[in-house]
mmCIF file of C-alpha atoms in Angstrom:
data_model
loop_
_atom_site.group_PDB
_atom_site.id
_atom_site.type_symbol
_atom_site.label_atom_id
_atom_site.label_comp_id
_atom_site.label_asym_id
_atom_site.label_seq_id
_atom_site.Cartn_x
_atom_site.Cartn_y
_atom_site.Cartn_z
ATOM 1 C CA MET A 69 51.376 107.454 -147.704
ATOM 2 C CA THR A 70 51.355 106.680 -151.436
ATOM 3 C CA ASP A 71 48.307 106.309 -153.682
ATOM 4 C CA THR A 72 48.624 102.549 -153.337
ATOM 5 C CA THR A 73 48.952 100.986 -149.899
ATOM 6 C CA ARG A 74 51.413 98.083 -149.785
ATOM 7 C CA ILE A 75 49.915 95.297 -147.665
ATOM 8 C CA ALA A 76 51.332 92.053 -146.301
ATOM 9 C CA LEU A 77 49.001 89.305 -145.102
ATOM 10 C CA VAL A 78 49.751 87.212 -142.019
ATOM 11 C CA GLY A 79 47.392 84.272 -141.587
ATOM 12 C CA LEU A 80 45.551 82.697 -144.519
ATOM 13 C CA GLY A 81 42.692 80.865 -142.885
ATOM 14 C CA ALA A 82 39.123 81.324 -144.117
ATOM 15 C CA THR A 83 38.908 84.932 -142.930
ATOM 16 C CA GLY A 84 42.465 85.859 -143.881
ATOM 17 C CA LEU A 85 41.944 84.563 -147.425
ATOM 18 C CA ALA A 86 38.660 86.453 -147.754
ATOM 19 C CA ILE A 87 40.326 89.673 -146.620
ATOM 20 C CA GLY A 88 43.154 89.010 -149.066
ATOM 21 C CA ARG A 89 40.705 88.588 -151.942
ATOM 22 C CA ALA A 90 38.945 91.812 -150.993
ATOM 23 C CA LEU A 91 42.203 93.762 -150.837
ATOM 24 C CA ALA A 92 43.458 92.252 -154.100
ATOM 25 C CA SER A 93 40.390 93.646 -155.864
ATOM 26 C CA ARG A 94 41.025 97.216 -154.725
ATOM 27 C CA ARG A 95 42.970 99.636 -156.880
ATOM 28 C CA ASP A 96 44.221 101.514 -153.801
ATOM 29 C CA CYS A 97 45.936 98.388 -152.403
ATOM 30 C CA THR A 98 48.804 96.176 -153.505
ATOM 31 C CA LEU A 99 49.491 92.817 -151.860
ATOM 32 C CA VAL A 100 53.257 92.473 -151.559
ATOM 33 C CA GLY A 101 53.493 89.236 -149.580
ATOM 34 C CA ALA A 102 51.851 86.737 -147.240
ATOM 35 C CA ALA A 103 52.862 84.438 -144.406
ATOM 36 C CA ASP A 104 51.137 81.376 -143.001
ATOM 37 C CA ILE A 105 52.193 78.434 -140.824
ATOM 38 C CA SER A 106 50.312 75.797 -142.833
ATOM 39 C CA PRO A 107 52.605 73.550 -144.922
ATOM 40 C CA GLU A 108 49.749 73.334 -147.434
ATOM 41 C CA ARG A 109 50.039 77.057 -148.145
ATOM 42 C CA VAL A 110 53.741 77.820 -147.703
ATOM 43 C CA GLY A 111 55.461 78.107 -151.070
ATOM 44 C CA ARG A 112 52.240 78.505 -153.041
ATOM 45 C CA ASP A 113 51.636 81.499 -155.265
ATOM 46 C CA LEU A 114 49.553 84.082 -153.397
ATOM 47 C CA GLY A 115 47.512 85.097 -156.415
ATOM 48 C CA GLU A 116 46.516 81.512 -157.142
ATOM 49 C CA LEU A 117 45.763 80.866 -153.466
ATOM 50 C CA LEU A 118 43.369 83.821 -153.530
ATOM 51 C CA GLY A 119 41.640 82.358 -156.571
ATOM 52 C CA GLY A 120 43.154 84.685 -159.165
ATOM 53 C CA MET A 121 46.011 84.796 -161.629
ATOM 54 C CA PRO A 122 49.582 83.957 -160.534
ATOM 55 C CA SER A 123 51.193 86.934 -158.838
ATOM 56 C CA GLY A 124 54.776 85.727 -158.624
ATOM 57 C CA THR A 125 54.637 86.126 -154.835
ATOM 58 C CA ALA A 126 55.141 82.953 -152.807
ATOM 59 C CA VAL A 127 53.658 82.460 -149.331
ATOM 60 C CA VAL A 128 56.368 82.272 -146.646
ATOM 61 C CA ALA A 129 56.289 80.560 -143.258
ATOM 62 C CA ASP A 130 57.899 83.304 -141.169
ATOM 63 C CA PRO A 131 56.538 86.885 -141.084
ATOM 64 C CA ASP A 132 60.168 88.045 -140.756
ATOM 65 C CA GLU A 133 60.645 86.882 -144.364
ATOM 66 C CA LEU A 134 57.944 89.214 -145.679
ATOM 67 C CA PRO A 135 58.953 92.157 -147.864
ATOM 68 C CA LEU A 136 58.543 95.587 -146.320
ATOM 69 C CA ALA A 137 55.004 96.903 -146.462
ATOM 70 C CA ASP A 138 53.091 99.950 -145.333
ATOM 71 C CA VAL A 139 50.822 97.779 -143.212
ATOM 72 C CA ALA A 140 50.380 94.130 -142.268
ATOM 73 C CA MET A 141 46.961 92.507 -141.946
ATOM 74 C CA VAL A 142 47.185 89.839 -139.218
ATOM 75 C CA ALA A 143 44.427 87.203 -139.089
ATOM 76 C CA THR A 144 45.741 84.391 -136.915
ATOM 77 C CA THR A 145 44.251 84.099 -133.418
ATOM 78 C CA SER A 146 41.750 85.667 -131.028
ATOM 79 C CA MET A 147 44.224 85.694 -128.147
ATOM 80 C CA LEU A 148 46.436 88.735 -127.664
ATOM 81 C CA ASP A 149 49.193 87.013 -125.690
ATOM 82 C CA ALA A 150 49.617 84.517 -128.534
ATOM 83 C CA VAL A 151 49.807 87.140 -131.285
ATOM 84 C CA GLU A 152 51.915 89.729 -129.436
ATOM 85 C CA PRO A 153 55.271 88.359 -130.700
ATOM 86 C CA VAL A 154 54.122 88.642 -134.324
ATOM 87 C CA LEU A 155 52.748 92.149 -133.801
ATOM 88 C CA SER A 156 55.937 93.278 -132.062
ATOM 89 C CA ALA A 157 58.198 91.835 -134.760
ATOM 90 C CA LEU A 158 56.269 93.660 -137.480
ATOM 91 C CA VAL A 159 56.316 96.927 -135.538
ATOM 92 C CA ARG A 160 60.089 96.675 -135.076
ATOM 93 C CA ARG A 161 60.382 96.562 -138.857
ATOM 94 C CA GLY A 162 58.474 99.838 -139.093
ATOM 95 C CA VAL A 163 55.257 98.245 -140.364
ATOM 96 C CA ASN A 164 51.794 99.443 -139.286
ATOM 97 C CA VAL A 165 49.663 96.546 -138.077
ATOM 98 C CA VAL A 166 45.950 95.811 -138.253
ATOM 99 C CA SER A 167 44.649 92.586 -136.726
ATOM 100 C CA ILE A 168 41.281 90.907 -136.317
ATOM 101 C CA CYS A 169 42.504 89.488 -132.988
ATOM 102 C CA GLU A 170 39.427 90.197 -130.868
ATOM 103 C CA GLU A 171 41.371 90.885 -127.683
ATOM 104 C CA LEU A 172 43.271 93.667 -129.478
ATOM 105 C CA GLY A 173 40.062 95.624 -130.133
ATOM 106 C CA HIS A 174 40.264 97.513 -126.818
ATOM 107 C CA PRO A 175 42.848 95.693 -124.683
ATOM 108 C CA PHE A 176 43.666 98.322 -122.062
ATOM 109 C CA LEU A 177 41.586 96.761 -119.253
ATOM 110 C CA SER A 178 41.951 93.090 -120.144
ATOM 111 C CA HIS A 179 45.669 93.193 -121.038
ATOM 112 C CA PRO A 180 47.228 96.331 -119.546
ATOM 113 C CA GLU A 181 50.839 95.105 -119.660
ATOM 114 C CA ILE A 182 50.691 93.975 -123.281
ATOM 115 C CA SER A 183 48.869 97.182 -124.191
ATOM 116 C CA GLY A 184 51.625 99.229 -122.619
ATOM 117 C CA ARG A 185 54.362 97.303 -124.399
ATOM 118 C CA LEU A 186 52.688 97.525 -127.806
ATOM 119 C CA ASP A 187 51.908 101.208 -127.447
ATOM 120 C CA LYS A 188 55.455 102.087 -126.390
ATOM 121 C CA LEU A 189 56.988 100.010 -129.167
ATOM 122 C CA ALA A 190 54.688 101.440 -131.840
ATOM 123 C CA VAL A 191 55.403 105.028 -130.771
ATOM 124 C CA GLU A 192 59.154 104.353 -130.822
ATOM 125 C CA HIS A 193 58.939 103.066 -134.406
ATOM 126 C CA GLY A 194 56.418 105.634 -135.635
ATOM 127 C CA VAL A 195 53.670 103.178 -136.601
ATOM 128 C CA SER A 196 50.185 102.255 -135.429
ATOM 129 C CA VAL A 197 48.702 99.010 -134.109
ATOM 130 C CA LEU A 198 44.944 98.523 -134.472
ATOM 131 C CA GLY A 199 42.529 95.742 -133.550
ATOM 132 C CA THR A 200 39.313 95.676 -135.535
ATOM 133 C CA GLY A 201 36.632 93.579 -137.177
ATOM 134 C CA CYS A 202 32.905 93.245 -137.200
ATOM 135 C CA ASN A 203 32.800 92.581 -133.475
ATOM 136 C CA PRO A 204 34.734 93.977 -131.645
ATOM 137 C CA GLY A 205 35.495 96.848 -133.946
ATOM 138 C CA MET A 206 32.208 98.100 -135.306
ATOM 139 C CA ILE A 207 28.761 96.685 -134.529
ATOM 140 C CA MET A 208 28.911 96.572 -130.720
ATOM 141 C CA ASP A 209 31.223 99.526 -130.069
ATOM 142 C CA THR A 210 32.106 102.026 -132.817
ATOM 143 C CA LEU A 211 28.638 102.091 -134.402
ATOM 144 C CA PRO A 212 26.716 102.628 -131.135
ATOM 145 C CA LEU A 213 29.243 105.295 -130.109
ATOM 146 C CA LEU A 214 28.444 107.185 -133.303
ATOM 147 C CA LEU A 215 24.700 106.749 -132.789
ATOM 148 C CA SER A 216 24.999 108.021 -129.217
ATOM 149 C CA SER A 217 25.800 111.492 -130.577
ATOM 150 C CA LEU A 218 22.052 111.892 -131.156
ATOM 151 C CA THR A 219 21.422 112.190 -127.429
ATOM 152 C CA GLN A 220 23.305 114.152 -124.780
ATOM 153 C CA ARG A 221 23.364 111.621 -121.961
ATOM 154 C CA VAL A 222 23.209 107.852 -122.354
ATOM 155 C CA ARG A 223 21.564 105.840 -119.612
ATOM 156 C CA ARG A 224 21.819 102.367 -121.091
ATOM 157 C CA VAL A 225 22.917 100.516 -124.234
ATOM 158 C CA ARG A 226 21.375 97.201 -125.287
ATOM 159 C CA ILE A 227 22.544 95.302 -128.354
ATOM 160 C CA ARG A 228 21.228 91.965 -129.643
ATOM 161 C CA ARG A 229 22.673 90.114 -132.621
ATOM 162 C CA THR A 230 22.275 86.880 -134.537
ATOM 163 C CA ALA A 231 25.610 85.928 -136.097
ATOM 164 C CA ASP A 232 25.630 83.415 -138.951
ATOM 165 C CA MET A 233 28.808 81.337 -138.580
ATOM 166 C CA SER A 234 28.365 79.234 -141.708
ATOM 167 C CA ARG A 235 31.335 80.829 -143.546
ATOM 168 C CA TYR A 236 33.843 80.666 -140.705
ATOM 169 C CA GLY A 237 36.540 78.043 -140.319
ATOM 170 C CA ALA A 238 38.877 77.309 -137.406
ATOM 171 C CA ILE A 239 37.168 79.593 -134.879
ATOM 172 C CA LEU A 240 34.060 77.390 -134.892
ATOM 173 C CA THR A 241 35.617 75.079 -132.306
ATOM 174 C CA LYS A 242 35.318 77.880 -129.728
ATOM 175 C CA PHE A 243 31.522 77.768 -129.978
ATOM 176 C CA GLY A 244 30.890 74.048 -129.629
ATOM 177 C CA LEU A 245 28.747 73.884 -132.738
ATOM 178 C CA GLY A 246 28.075 70.332 -133.887
ATOM 179 C CA LEU A 247 28.574 68.833 -130.410
ATOM 180 C CA THR A 248 26.019 66.952 -128.351
ATOM 181 C CA GLU A 249 24.931 68.760 -125.188
ATOM 182 C CA GLU A 250 26.958 66.341 -123.083
ATOM 183 C CA ARG A 251 30.087 66.822 -125.192
ATOM 184 C CA PHE A 252 29.477 70.572 -125.186
ATOM 185 C CA ALA A 253 29.490 70.583 -121.370
ATOM 186 C CA ALA A 254 32.645 68.477 -121.253
ATOM 187 C CA GLU A 255 34.500 70.662 -123.764
ATOM 188 C CA GLN A 256 33.368 73.777 -121.940
ATOM 189 C CA GLY A 257 34.623 72.355 -118.668
ATOM 190 C CA ALA A 258 37.983 71.660 -120.304
ATOM 191 C CA GLY A 259 38.208 75.287 -121.435
ATOM 192 C CA ARG A 260 37.903 74.530 -125.140
ATOM 193 C CA VAL A 261 34.385 75.868 -125.684
ATOM 194 C CA ILE A 262 34.634 79.517 -124.688
ATOM 195 C CA GLY A 263 32.300 81.216 -127.136
ATOM 196 C CA HIS A 264 32.903 84.710 -128.422
ATOM 197 C CA VAL A 265 36.188 86.380 -127.555
ATOM 198 C CA GLY A 266 35.813 90.152 -127.461
ATOM 199 C CA PHE A 267 32.804 90.934 -125.299
ATOM 200 C CA GLU A 268 34.998 92.443 -122.587
ATOM 201 C CA GLN A 269 36.734 94.609 -125.176
ATOM 202 C CA SER A 270 33.463 95.825 -126.715
ATOM 203 C CA VAL A 271 31.999 96.725 -123.320
ATOM 204 C CA ALA A 272 35.216 98.510 -122.327
ATOM 205 C CA ALA A 273 35.323 100.424 -125.623
ATOM 206 C CA LEU A 274 31.703 101.526 -125.244
ATOM 207 C CA ALA A 275 32.201 102.582 -121.633
ATOM 208 C CA ALA A 276 35.372 104.522 -122.475
ATOM 209 C CA GLY A 277 33.734 106.315 -125.383
ATOM 210 C CA LEU A 278 30.601 107.199 -123.419
ATOM 211 C CA GLY A 279 32.485 108.227 -120.285
ATOM 212 C CA LEU A 280 30.768 105.564 -118.173
ATOM 213 C CA ASP A 281 32.462 104.393 -114.970
ATOM 214 C CA LEU A 282 31.891 100.655 -114.696
ATOM 215 C CA ASP A 283 32.208 98.680 -111.488
ATOM 216 C CA GLU A 284 32.514 95.376 -113.309
ATOM 217 C CA ILE A 285 32.310 93.678 -116.686
ATOM 218 C CA VAL A 286 30.565 90.301 -116.523
ATOM 219 C CA VAL A 287 30.946 87.851 -119.400
ATOM 220 C CA ASP A 288 28.526 84.942 -119.209
ATOM 221 C CA ALA A 289 29.370 81.393 -120.235
ATOM 222 C CA PRO A 290 27.984 80.429 -123.658
ATOM 223 C CA ARG A 291 25.108 77.981 -123.577
ATOM 224 C CA PRO A 292 23.347 75.868 -126.210
ATOM 225 C CA ALA A 293 20.363 77.712 -127.648
ATOM 226 C CA LEU A 294 19.272 75.415 -130.467
ATOM 227 C CA LEU A 295 19.701 71.728 -131.325
ATOM 228 C CA ALA A 296 19.529 70.696 -134.976
ATOM 229 C CA ALA A 297 16.443 68.691 -135.904
ATOM 230 C CA GLU A 298 17.976 67.703 -139.248
ATOM 231 C CA PRO A 299 21.438 67.953 -140.802
ATOM 232 C CA ARG A 300 22.720 71.404 -141.715
ATOM 233 C CA SER A 301 26.061 72.523 -143.099
ATOM 234 C CA GLY A 302 28.365 75.481 -143.266
ATOM 235 C CA GLU A 303 31.352 75.853 -145.555
ATOM 236 C CA HIS A 304 33.649 74.194 -142.994
ATOM 237 C CA ILE A 305 31.287 72.284 -140.697
ATOM 238 C CA ARG A 306 28.450 69.748 -140.796
ATOM 239 C CA ILE A 307 25.965 69.694 -137.937
ATOM 240 C CA GLU A 308 24.154 66.445 -137.326
ATOM 241 C CA PRO A 309 20.654 66.072 -135.823
ATOM 242 C CA GLY A 310 20.627 66.359 -132.044
ATOM 243 C CA THR A 311 23.790 68.449 -131.869
ATOM 244 C CA VAL A 312 24.249 72.130 -131.091
ATOM 245 C CA ALA A 313 23.321 74.366 -134.021
ATOM 246 C CA ALA A 314 23.425 77.666 -132.128
ATOM 247 C CA VAL A 315 24.635 79.081 -128.828
ATOM 248 C CA LEU A 316 23.741 82.201 -126.863
ATOM 249 C CA HIS A 317 26.550 84.282 -125.413
ATOM 250 C CA GLY A 318 26.426 87.680 -123.723
ATOM 251 C CA ALA A 319 28.028 90.193 -121.387
ATOM 252 C CA ARG A 320 27.125 93.153 -119.195
ATOM 253 C CA GLY A 321 28.784 96.298 -117.964
ATOM 254 C CA LEU A 322 27.635 97.097 -114.417
ATOM 255 C CA SER A 323 27.517 100.474 -112.699
ATOM 256 C CA GLY A 324 26.004 100.822 -109.248
ATOM 257 C CA GLY A 325 24.636 97.310 -109.530
ATOM 258 C CA GLU A 326 22.772 98.163 -112.720
ATOM 259 C CA ALA A 327 23.519 96.812 -116.183
ATOM 260 C CA VAL A 328 24.182 99.952 -118.218
ATOM 261 C CA ILE A 329 25.607 98.001 -121.166
ATOM 262 C CA GLU A 330 24.061 94.705 -122.269
ATOM 263 C CA LEU A 331 25.352 92.691 -125.218
ATOM 264 C CA ALA A 332 24.090 89.325 -126.443
ATOM 265 C CA ILE A 333 24.624 87.272 -129.591
ATOM 266 C CA HIS A 334 23.205 84.040 -130.975
ATOM 267 C CA PHE A 335 26.041 82.320 -132.866
ATOM 268 C CA GLY A 336 25.117 79.442 -135.144
ATOM 269 C CA VAL A 337 24.519 77.809 -138.481
ATOM 270 C CA PHE A 338 20.943 78.785 -139.147
ATOM 271 C CA GLN A 339 18.056 77.664 -141.325
ATOM 272 C CA PRO A 340 14.740 79.368 -142.148
ATOM 273 C CA GLY A 341 12.297 78.884 -139.314
ATOM 274 C CA ASP A 342 14.887 78.809 -136.524
ATOM 275 C CA PRO A 343 13.463 80.524 -133.403
ATOM 276 C CA MET A 344 16.186 83.186 -133.270
ATOM 277 C CA GLU A 345 15.590 86.919 -133.240
ATOM 278 C CA ASP A 346 15.073 88.066 -136.805
ATOM 279 C CA GLY A 347 17.645 90.800 -137.077
ATOM 280 C CA ASP A 348 20.144 92.836 -135.108
ATOM 281 C CA THR A 349 19.016 95.565 -132.740
ATOM 282 C CA CYS A 350 20.892 98.421 -131.075
ATOM 283 C CA VAL A 351 18.999 100.449 -128.460
ATOM 284 C CA ILE A 352 20.547 103.521 -126.852
ATOM 285 C CA GLU A 353 18.439 104.916 -124.031
ATOM 286 C CA GLY A 354 19.173 108.613 -123.630
ATOM 287 C CA ASP A 355 17.809 111.482 -121.607
ATOM 288 C CA GLU A 356 16.243 113.267 -124.562
ATOM 289 C CA GLN A 357 15.296 110.278 -126.689
ATOM 290 C CA THR A 358 15.855 106.594 -127.250
ATOM 291 C CA ILE A 359 17.788 105.706 -130.390
ATOM 292 C CA GLU A 360 16.831 102.313 -131.825
ATOM 293 C CA VAL A 361 18.326 100.828 -134.970
ATOM 294 C CA ARG A 362 17.073 97.484 -136.219
ATOM 295 C CA VAL A 363 18.591 95.616 -139.151
ATOM 296 C CA PRO A 364 16.147 92.961 -140.444
ATOM 297 C CA GLY A 365 18.036 89.756 -141.074
ATOM 298 C CA GLY A 366 21.031 91.133 -139.214
ATOM 299 C CA TYR A 367 24.492 92.147 -140.337
ATOM 300 C CA GLU A 368 26.245 89.374 -142.262
ATOM 301 C CA SER A 369 28.990 88.636 -139.746
ATOM 302 C CA PHE A 370 31.647 87.145 -142.018
ATOM 303 C CA LEU A 371 31.273 89.685 -144.826
ATOM 304 C CA SER A 372 31.161 92.536 -142.300
ATOM 305 C CA THR A 373 34.398 91.383 -140.682
ATOM 306 C CA VAL A 374 36.109 91.231 -144.064
ATOM 307 C CA ALA A 375 34.806 94.669 -145.058
ATOM 308 C CA VAL A 376 35.699 96.434 -141.804
ATOM 309 C CA ALA A 377 39.185 94.924 -141.775
ATOM 310 C CA SER A 378 39.765 95.787 -145.431
ATOM 311 C CA ASN A 379 38.741 99.410 -144.959
ATOM 312 C CA ALA A 380 40.597 99.811 -141.660
ATOM 313 C CA VAL A 381 43.863 98.410 -143.009
ATOM 314 C CA VAL A 382 44.193 101.419 -145.318
ATOM 315 C CA ALA A 383 43.033 103.884 -142.660
ATOM 316 C CA ALA A 384 45.615 102.629 -140.155
ATOM 317 C CA VAL A 385 48.520 103.865 -142.270
ATOM 318 C CA GLY A 386 47.492 107.442 -141.573
ATOM 319 C CA ALA A 387 46.776 106.928 -137.858
ATOM 320 C CA ALA A 388 48.875 108.470 -135.095
ATOM 321 C CA PRO A 389 51.687 106.190 -133.857
ATOM 322 C CA GLY A 390 50.855 103.909 -130.943
ATOM 323 C CA LEU A 391 48.219 101.375 -129.948
ATOM 324 C CA ARG A 392 45.027 102.709 -131.469
ATOM 325 C CA THR A 393 41.334 101.791 -131.332
ATOM 326 C CA MET A 394 38.637 102.291 -133.931
ATOM 327 C CA ALA A 395 37.396 105.296 -131.951
ATOM 328 C CA ASP A 396 40.715 107.040 -132.679
ATOM 329 C CA LEU A 397 40.151 106.981 -136.443
ATOM 330 C CA PRO A 398 38.067 109.571 -138.339
ATOM 331 C CA VAL A 399 34.763 108.278 -139.679
ATOM 332 C CA ALA A 400 35.725 109.297 -143.208
ATOM 333 C CA ALA A 401 38.927 107.246 -142.966
ATOM 334 C CA LEU A 402 36.911 104.105 -142.194
ATOM 335 C CA ALA A 403 34.239 104.698 -144.810
ATOM 336 C CA SER A 404 34.026 102.379 -147.798
ATOM 337 C CA LYS A 405 35.814 103.969 -150.735
ATOM 338 C CA GLY A 406 34.561 101.587 -153.401
ATOM 339 C CA ALA A 407 38.026 101.584 -154.925
ATOM 340 C CA TRP A 408 37.675 98.420 -156.967
ATOM 341 C CA ARG A 409 39.930 97.408 -159.829
ATOM 342 C CA ARG A 410 38.269 97.782 -163.236
#
């Protein structure tokens, strides 16, 4: 690994562009190329697209056209079966891969066959594949695993979050924000409103790290939690009065009929005075003591995703070959280095 990590970007939606801007500002990273399927972005100068000076690097349509890099940052889809071909193609070129695909965060239970293929391929080519982000990746799995070291035996983990979605783009359709309740129900019935992708992976990652044997992982259906009384807007969405401004989505890991892991998130475009929980809470009930961490106002979901991905993309280059999880990486490797360009 050199002093500067050469990074290629795959996917330049709202989150991919934000990650690109973060990486472009770091003196330990060099962006060598980018790929995106949008005709509006293909052929454009990457530096200008990121809001900076021209870089002389044009966005390409096919990841196979990217120059060789130490690692590729893939920000395209939440679904692992859809992104597997891109991941595999990059691995075959000897490129480490980090992706914010939620189903890649801990895919061994949910996608055992794909996990096996990716792991085998990555080992053969001597590179790592890592799924990460704010969630899954950190807040509902890696962070509570680290906190659990303060007690010797964990009985139960409960995590509650309020995720501000106002900066997100294409993924908003999964949550049904801005729909009437009737349209929400119809879209949910058609399989288009599915809520958060990644609960199963976070529960599985927590259980694996804590050594808990689960009988079942139950992911609830998202449901409307708040209707807008007046118009409100995010960067890529406008929510009219009477439509869904926030949903509640959660999951549980069951052992012996008891929920030993409970996760729940309010996702929405919020305004002051909304009756949501004010902050994010992680409670780890242990034999010796209960560990409770509360973050007033909550973690900023979009900025946290960008930060975790940006720090992990450098850490992945030094990871052992194969399909890795955040729990495989040293804490110091994931820590913010503050390596900004002067």
